[in-house]
Short mmCIF file of C-alpha atoms in Angstrom, two decimals:
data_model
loop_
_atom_site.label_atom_id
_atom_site.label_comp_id
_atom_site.label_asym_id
_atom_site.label_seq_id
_atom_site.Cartn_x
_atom_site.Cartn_y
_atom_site.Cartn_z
CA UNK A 1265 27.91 -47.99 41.02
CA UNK A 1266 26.85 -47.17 37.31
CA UNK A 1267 27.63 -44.11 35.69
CA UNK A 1268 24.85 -41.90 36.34
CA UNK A 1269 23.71 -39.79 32.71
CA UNK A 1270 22.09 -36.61 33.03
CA UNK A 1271 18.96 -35.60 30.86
CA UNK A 1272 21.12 -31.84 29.81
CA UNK A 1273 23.66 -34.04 28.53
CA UNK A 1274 24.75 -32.80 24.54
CA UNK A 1275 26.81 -35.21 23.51
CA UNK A 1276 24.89 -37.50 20.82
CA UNK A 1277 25.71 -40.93 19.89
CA UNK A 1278 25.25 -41.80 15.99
CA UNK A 1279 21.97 -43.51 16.64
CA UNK A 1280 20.35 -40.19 18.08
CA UNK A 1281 21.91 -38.61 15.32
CA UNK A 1282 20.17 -40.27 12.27
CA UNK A 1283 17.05 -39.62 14.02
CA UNK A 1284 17.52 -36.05 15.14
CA UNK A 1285 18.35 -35.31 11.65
CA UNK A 1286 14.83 -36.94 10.22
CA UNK A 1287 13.26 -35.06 13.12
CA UNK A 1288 14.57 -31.90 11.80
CA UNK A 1289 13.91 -32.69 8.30
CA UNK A 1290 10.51 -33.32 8.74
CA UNK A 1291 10.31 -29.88 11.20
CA UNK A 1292 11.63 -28.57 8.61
CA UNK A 1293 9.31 -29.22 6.21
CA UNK A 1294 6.01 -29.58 8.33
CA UNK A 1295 6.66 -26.17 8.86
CA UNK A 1296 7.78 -24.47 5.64
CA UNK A 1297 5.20 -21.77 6.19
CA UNK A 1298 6.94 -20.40 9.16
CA UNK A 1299 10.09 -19.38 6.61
CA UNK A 1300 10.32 -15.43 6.57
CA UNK A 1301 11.70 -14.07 3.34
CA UNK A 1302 13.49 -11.13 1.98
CA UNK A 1303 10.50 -9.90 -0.23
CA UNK A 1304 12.95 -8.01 -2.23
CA UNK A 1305 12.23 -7.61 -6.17
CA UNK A 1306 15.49 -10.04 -7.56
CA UNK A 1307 16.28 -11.27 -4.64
CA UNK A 1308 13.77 -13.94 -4.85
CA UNK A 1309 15.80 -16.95 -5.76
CA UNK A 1310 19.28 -15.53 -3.74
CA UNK A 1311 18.77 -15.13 -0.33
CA UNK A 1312 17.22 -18.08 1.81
CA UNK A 1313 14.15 -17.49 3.69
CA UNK A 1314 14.86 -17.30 7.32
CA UNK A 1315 14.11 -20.16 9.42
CA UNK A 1316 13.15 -19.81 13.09
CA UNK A 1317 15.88 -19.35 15.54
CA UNK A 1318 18.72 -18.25 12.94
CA UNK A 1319 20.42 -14.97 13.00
CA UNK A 1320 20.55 -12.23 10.64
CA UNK A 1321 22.85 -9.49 11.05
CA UNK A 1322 22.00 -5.70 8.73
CA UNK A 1323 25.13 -3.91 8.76
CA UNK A 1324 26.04 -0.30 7.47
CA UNK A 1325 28.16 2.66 8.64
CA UNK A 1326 26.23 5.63 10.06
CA UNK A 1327 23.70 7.15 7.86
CA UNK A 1328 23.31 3.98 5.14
CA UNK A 1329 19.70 3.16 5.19
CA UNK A 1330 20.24 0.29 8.46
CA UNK A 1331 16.91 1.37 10.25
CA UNK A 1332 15.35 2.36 7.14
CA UNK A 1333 15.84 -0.93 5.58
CA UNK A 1334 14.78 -3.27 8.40
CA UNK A 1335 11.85 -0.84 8.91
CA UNK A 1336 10.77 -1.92 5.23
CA UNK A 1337 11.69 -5.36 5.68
CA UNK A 1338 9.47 -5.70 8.79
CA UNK A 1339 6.57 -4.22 7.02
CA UNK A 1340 6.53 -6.62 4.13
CA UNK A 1341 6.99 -9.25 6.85
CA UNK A 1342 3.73 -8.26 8.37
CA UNK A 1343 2.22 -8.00 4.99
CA UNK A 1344 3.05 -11.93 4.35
CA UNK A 1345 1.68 -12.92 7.85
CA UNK A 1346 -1.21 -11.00 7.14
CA UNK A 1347 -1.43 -12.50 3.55
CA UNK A 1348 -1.66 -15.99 4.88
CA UNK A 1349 -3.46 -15.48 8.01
CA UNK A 1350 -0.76 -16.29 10.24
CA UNK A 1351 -1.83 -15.94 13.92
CA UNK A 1352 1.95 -14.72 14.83
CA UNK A 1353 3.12 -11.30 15.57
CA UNK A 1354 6.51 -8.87 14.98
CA UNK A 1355 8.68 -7.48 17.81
CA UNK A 1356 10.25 -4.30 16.76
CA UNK A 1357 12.86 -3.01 19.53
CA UNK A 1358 14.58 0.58 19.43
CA UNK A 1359 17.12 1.27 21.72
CA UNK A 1360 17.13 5.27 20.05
CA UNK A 1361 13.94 6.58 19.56
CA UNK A 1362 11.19 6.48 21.86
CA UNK A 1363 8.09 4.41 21.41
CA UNK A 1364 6.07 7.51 21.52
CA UNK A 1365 8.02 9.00 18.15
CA UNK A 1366 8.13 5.53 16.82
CA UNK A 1367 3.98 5.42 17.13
CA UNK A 1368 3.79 9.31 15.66
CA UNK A 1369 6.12 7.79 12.49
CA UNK A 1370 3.46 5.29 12.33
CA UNK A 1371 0.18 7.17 12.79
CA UNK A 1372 1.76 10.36 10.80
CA UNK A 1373 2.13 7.51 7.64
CA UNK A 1374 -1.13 6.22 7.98
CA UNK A 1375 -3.14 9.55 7.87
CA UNK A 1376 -0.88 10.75 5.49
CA UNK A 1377 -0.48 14.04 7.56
CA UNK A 1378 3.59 14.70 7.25
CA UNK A 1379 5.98 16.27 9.89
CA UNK A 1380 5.57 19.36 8.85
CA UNK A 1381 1.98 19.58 8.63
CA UNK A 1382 2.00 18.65 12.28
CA UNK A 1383 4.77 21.51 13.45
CA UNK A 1384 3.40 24.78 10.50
CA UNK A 1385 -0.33 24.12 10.17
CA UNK A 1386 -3.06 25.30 12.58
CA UNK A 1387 -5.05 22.47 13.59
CA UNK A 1388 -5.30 18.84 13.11
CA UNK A 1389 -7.52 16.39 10.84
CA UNK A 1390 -8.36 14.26 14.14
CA UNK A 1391 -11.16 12.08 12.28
CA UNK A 1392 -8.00 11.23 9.81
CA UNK A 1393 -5.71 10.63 13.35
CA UNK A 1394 -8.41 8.48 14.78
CA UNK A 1395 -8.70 6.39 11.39
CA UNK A 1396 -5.06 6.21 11.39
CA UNK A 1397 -4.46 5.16 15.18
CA UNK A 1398 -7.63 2.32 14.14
CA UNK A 1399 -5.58 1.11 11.35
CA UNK A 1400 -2.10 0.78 13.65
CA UNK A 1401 -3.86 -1.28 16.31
CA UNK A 1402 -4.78 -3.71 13.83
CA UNK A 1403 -1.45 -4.62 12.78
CA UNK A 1404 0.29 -7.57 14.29
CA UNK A 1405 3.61 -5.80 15.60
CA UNK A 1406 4.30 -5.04 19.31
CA UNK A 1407 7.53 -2.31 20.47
CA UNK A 1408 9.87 -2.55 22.63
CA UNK A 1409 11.15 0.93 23.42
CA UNK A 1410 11.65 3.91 26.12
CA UNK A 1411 8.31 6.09 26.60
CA UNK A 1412 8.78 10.04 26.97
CA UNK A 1413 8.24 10.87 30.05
CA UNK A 1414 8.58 7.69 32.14
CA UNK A 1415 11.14 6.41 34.97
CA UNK A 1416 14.42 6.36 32.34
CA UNK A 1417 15.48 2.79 32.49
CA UNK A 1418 17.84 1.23 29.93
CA UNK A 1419 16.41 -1.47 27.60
CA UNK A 1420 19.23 -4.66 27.50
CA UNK A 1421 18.77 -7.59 26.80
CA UNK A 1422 17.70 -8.67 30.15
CA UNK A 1423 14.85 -6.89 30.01
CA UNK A 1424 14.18 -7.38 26.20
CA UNK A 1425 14.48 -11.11 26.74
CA UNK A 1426 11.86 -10.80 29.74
CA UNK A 1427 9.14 -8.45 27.42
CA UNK A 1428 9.25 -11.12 25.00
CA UNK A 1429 8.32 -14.09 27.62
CA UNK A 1430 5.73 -12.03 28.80
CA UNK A 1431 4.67 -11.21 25.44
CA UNK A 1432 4.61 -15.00 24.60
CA UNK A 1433 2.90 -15.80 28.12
CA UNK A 1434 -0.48 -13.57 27.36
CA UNK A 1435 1.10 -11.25 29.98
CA UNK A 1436 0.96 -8.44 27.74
CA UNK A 1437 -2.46 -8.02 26.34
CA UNK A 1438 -3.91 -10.85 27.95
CA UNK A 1439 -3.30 -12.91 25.07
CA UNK A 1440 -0.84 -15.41 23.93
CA UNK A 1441 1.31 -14.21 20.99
CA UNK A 1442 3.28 -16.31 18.94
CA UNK A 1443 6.46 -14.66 18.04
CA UNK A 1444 7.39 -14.60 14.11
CA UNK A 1445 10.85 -12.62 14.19
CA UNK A 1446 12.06 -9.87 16.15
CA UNK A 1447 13.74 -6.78 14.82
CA UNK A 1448 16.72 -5.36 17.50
CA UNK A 1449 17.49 -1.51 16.00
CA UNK A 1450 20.94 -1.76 16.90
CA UNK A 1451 23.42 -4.09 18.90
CA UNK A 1452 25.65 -0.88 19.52
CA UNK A 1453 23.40 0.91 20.96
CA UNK A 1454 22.65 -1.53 23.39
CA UNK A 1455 23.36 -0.36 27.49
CA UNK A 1456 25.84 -1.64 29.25
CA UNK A 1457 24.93 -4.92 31.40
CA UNK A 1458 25.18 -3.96 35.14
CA UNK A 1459 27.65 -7.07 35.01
CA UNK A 1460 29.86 -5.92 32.44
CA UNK A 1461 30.02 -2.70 34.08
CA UNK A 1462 32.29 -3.86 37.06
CA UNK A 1463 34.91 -3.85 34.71
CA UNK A 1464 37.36 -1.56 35.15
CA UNK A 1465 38.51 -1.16 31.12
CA UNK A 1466 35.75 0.58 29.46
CA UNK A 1467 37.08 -0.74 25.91
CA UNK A 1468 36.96 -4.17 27.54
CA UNK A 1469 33.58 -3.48 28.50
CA UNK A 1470 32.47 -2.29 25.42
CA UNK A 1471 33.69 -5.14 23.72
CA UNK A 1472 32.64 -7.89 26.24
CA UNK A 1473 29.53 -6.20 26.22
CA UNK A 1474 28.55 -6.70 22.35
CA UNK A 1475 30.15 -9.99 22.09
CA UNK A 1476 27.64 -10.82 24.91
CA UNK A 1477 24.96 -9.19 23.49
CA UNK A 1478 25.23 -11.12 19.60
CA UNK A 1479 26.04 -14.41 21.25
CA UNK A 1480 21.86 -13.65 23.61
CA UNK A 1481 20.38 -12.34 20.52
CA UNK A 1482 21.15 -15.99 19.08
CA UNK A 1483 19.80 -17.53 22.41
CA UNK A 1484 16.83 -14.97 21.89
CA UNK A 1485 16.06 -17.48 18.14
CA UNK A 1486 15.89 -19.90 19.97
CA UNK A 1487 13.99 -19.34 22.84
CA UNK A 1488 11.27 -18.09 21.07
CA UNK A 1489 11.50 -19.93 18.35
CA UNK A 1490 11.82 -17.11 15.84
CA UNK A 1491 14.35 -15.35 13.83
CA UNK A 1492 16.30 -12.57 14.57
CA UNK A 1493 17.19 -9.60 12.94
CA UNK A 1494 19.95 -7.38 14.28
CA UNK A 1495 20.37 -3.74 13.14
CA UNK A 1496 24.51 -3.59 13.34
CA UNK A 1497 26.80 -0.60 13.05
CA UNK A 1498 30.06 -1.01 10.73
CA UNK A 1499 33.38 0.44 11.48
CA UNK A 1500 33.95 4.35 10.17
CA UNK A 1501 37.52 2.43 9.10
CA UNK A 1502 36.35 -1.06 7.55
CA UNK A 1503 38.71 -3.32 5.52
CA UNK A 1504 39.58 -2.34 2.14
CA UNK A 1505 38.16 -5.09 0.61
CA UNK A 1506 37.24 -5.15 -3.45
CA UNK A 1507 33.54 -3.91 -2.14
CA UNK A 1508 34.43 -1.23 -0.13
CA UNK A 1509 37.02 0.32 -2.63
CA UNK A 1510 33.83 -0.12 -5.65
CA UNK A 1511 30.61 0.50 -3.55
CA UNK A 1512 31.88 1.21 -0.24
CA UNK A 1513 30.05 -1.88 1.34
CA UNK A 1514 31.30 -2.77 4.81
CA UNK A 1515 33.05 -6.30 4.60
CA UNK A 1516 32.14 -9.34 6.31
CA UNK A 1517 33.93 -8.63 9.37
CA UNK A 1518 33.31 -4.93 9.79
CA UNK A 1519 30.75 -4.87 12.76
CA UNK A 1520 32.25 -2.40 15.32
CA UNK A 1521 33.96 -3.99 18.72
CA UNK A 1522 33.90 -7.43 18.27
CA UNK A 1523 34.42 -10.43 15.02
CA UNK A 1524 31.98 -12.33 16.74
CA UNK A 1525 29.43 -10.41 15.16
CA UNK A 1526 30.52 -12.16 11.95
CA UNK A 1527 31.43 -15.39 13.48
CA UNK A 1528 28.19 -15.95 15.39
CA UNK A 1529 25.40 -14.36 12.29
CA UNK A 1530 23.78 -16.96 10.23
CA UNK A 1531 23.37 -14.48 7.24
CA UNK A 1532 24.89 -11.37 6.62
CA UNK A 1533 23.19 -8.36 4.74
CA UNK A 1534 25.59 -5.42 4.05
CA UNK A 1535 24.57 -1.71 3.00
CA UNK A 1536 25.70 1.52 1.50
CA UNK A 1537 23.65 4.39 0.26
CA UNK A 1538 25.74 5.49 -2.91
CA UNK A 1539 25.19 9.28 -2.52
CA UNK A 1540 26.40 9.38 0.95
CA UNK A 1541 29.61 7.86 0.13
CA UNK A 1542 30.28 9.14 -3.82
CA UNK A 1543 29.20 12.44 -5.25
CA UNK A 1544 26.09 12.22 -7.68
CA UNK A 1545 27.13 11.24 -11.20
CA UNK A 1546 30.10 9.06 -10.25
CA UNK A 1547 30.07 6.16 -12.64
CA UNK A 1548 31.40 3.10 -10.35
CA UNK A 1549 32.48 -0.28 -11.62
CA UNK A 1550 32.20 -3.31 -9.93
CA UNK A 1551 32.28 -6.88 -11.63
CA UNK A 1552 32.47 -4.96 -14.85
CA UNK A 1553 29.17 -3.71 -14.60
CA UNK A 1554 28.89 -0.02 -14.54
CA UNK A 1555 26.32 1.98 -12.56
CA UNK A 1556 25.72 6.10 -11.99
CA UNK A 1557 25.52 7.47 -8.88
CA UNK A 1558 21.71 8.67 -8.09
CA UNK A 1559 19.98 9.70 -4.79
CA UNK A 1560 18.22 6.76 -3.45
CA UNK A 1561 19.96 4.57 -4.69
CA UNK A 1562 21.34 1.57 -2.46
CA UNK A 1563 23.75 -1.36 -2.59
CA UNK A 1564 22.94 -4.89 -0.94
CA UNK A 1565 25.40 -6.98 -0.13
CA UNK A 1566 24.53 -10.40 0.85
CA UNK A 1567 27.83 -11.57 2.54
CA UNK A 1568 26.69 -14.68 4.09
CA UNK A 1569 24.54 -17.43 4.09
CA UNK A 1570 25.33 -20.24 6.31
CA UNK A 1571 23.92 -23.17 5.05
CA UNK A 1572 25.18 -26.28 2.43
CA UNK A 1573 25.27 -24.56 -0.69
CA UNK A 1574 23.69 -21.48 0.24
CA UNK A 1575 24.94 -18.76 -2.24
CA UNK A 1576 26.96 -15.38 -0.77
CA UNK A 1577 28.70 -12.97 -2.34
CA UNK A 1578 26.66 -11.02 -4.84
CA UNK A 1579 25.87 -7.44 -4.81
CA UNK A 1580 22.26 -5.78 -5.88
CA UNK A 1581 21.39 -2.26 -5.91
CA UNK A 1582 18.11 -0.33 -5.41
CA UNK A 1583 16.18 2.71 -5.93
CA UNK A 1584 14.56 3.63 -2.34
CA UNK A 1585 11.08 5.01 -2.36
CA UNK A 1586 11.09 7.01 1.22
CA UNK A 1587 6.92 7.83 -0.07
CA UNK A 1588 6.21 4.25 -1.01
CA UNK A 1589 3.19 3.16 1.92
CA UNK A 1590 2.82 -0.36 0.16
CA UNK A 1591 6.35 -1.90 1.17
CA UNK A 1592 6.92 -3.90 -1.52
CA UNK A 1593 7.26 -0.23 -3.97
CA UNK A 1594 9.96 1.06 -1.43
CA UNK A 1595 12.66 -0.71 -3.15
CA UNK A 1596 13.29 -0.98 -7.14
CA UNK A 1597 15.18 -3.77 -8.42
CA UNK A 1598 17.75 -1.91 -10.17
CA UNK A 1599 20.96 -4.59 -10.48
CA UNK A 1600 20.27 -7.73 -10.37
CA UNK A 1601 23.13 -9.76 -8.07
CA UNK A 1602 26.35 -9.61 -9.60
#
């Protein structure tokens, strides 16, 4: 009796080889336009645009710009879709804030009427609401959050993984939505899988948990064929690397719980918001370039880039616009990768 193959085998013989890597090639490059890239002022020519189905990981300790930098990132995302009439959409998912304060942060920039209009003034400017609500539904980027209000269920994976088929399905809006990337704000944050929970060690769990959770994220690239971006919280004790002791940038494997955050991430992004780590007017040093500690001002790390001869390794700071509505004025190429 011959050896019977099966179709899910994965080894491949040199033959399939040759050709799987001219099939990818030419993927590749047939579809160049479906690269997502930084959009960062000096960045340009450093950090590879995404391809579909890789992993990026954001990483900062509490209070260092993560959401506020993949918030900005997403936009200009949308804004290069939009630029080149790409039929594909964004998946933002927050496992903090509800959708309904999400879609106020949205509206609230749109109209231009601030937080504390809304709470101090008498009245509302609802023909500048309505314009503003008009001007949301037309962008290309679908949420994945908890509603005020509703039944109180966690969002996991599970279910993020099953919003996303549906979204891809039409089941959503009737439709059929090509997924571009999806933004996860943050793996931490993450419920526990009613799996994981049988153990009995709630540091195991923890831990099992987020290794889990980095290692479906990938899965999540690849189902859909798009790239992830993972929001990632960094240890309130990181190494103390050269970068930390300079700009206090987390190192490349200081992702609370688990080094598979590092081991598994196709690029790395790491961030620090100088003021909250050095008092203003600090002059720090770091490659023998000097810089002065300002509000607003941010480091980026790029830590990794997997890829042959991808470049990692170089620092650039910014000055943050929190006003800026045109994404690409939120962040001022101040130091250009050293």
């Amino acid at each position: 009796m011959g050896r019977a193959v099966s179709d899910e085998r994965h080894i491949v013989t040199p033959a399939e080889l040759g050709v799987l890597g001219v099939q990818a090639v030419q993927r590749l490059h047939d579809n160049r336009e479906r690269l997502m890239p930084m959009g960062l002022p000096g960045m340009e020519n450093y950090f590879v645009p995404l391809e579909p189905g890789s992993l990026t990981i954001v990483q900062a300790q509490t209070h260092n710009g993560k959401s506020w930098f993949m918030n900005r990132w997403m936009r200009r995302m949308i804004k290069y879709l939009q630029s080149r009439n790409r039929d594909e959409v964004i998946v933002w998912v927050d496992t903090e804030v509800s959708a309904d304060y999400l879609a106020m942060n949205r509206v609230s920039a749109e109209s231009g009427i601030g937080y504390r209009e809304i709470v101090y003034k008498q009245g509302l400017d609802m023909k500048a609401l309505l314009r503003a609500a008009a001007a949301v539904a037309g962008v290309p980027l679908y949420t994945i959050a908890t509603r005020l209000g509703r039944d109180g269920s966690e969002i996991h994976l599970t279910n993020i993984r099953k919003g996303l088929d549906m979204l891809e399905k039409g089941q959503v809006d009737g439709t059929p939505r090509k997924i571009a990337a999806v933004f996860i704000d943050y793996l931490q944050s993450l419920p526990l899988d009613p799996v994981v929970r049988k153990e009995r060690d709630i540091d195991k769990q923890r831990r099992l948990q987020v290794s889990r959770d980095v290692d479906t994220c990938r899965v999540i690239g690849s189902q859909f064929d798009c790239s992830v971006i993972l929001g990632v919280q960094a240890k309130q004790t990181p190494e103390m690397t050269a970068m930390w002791k300079a700009l206090h940038l987390p190192s490349m494997y200081d992702g609370q719980e688990t080094a598979n955050i590092a081991q598994r991430a196709d690029r790395i992004i790491s961030l620090s918001v100088a003021a909250r780590n050095f008092p203003l007017g600090t002059n720090l040093e770091y490659r023998n370039e000097q810089i002065t500690v300002v509000e607003n001002l941010m480091f980026v790390g790029v830590l990794k880039q997997r890829g042959d001869g991808f470049p990692a390794g170089h620092v650039f700071a910014y000055m943050l616009d929190n006003n800026a509505t045109d994404p690409d004025l939120a962040m001022a190429n101040v130091w250009d990768g050293i």
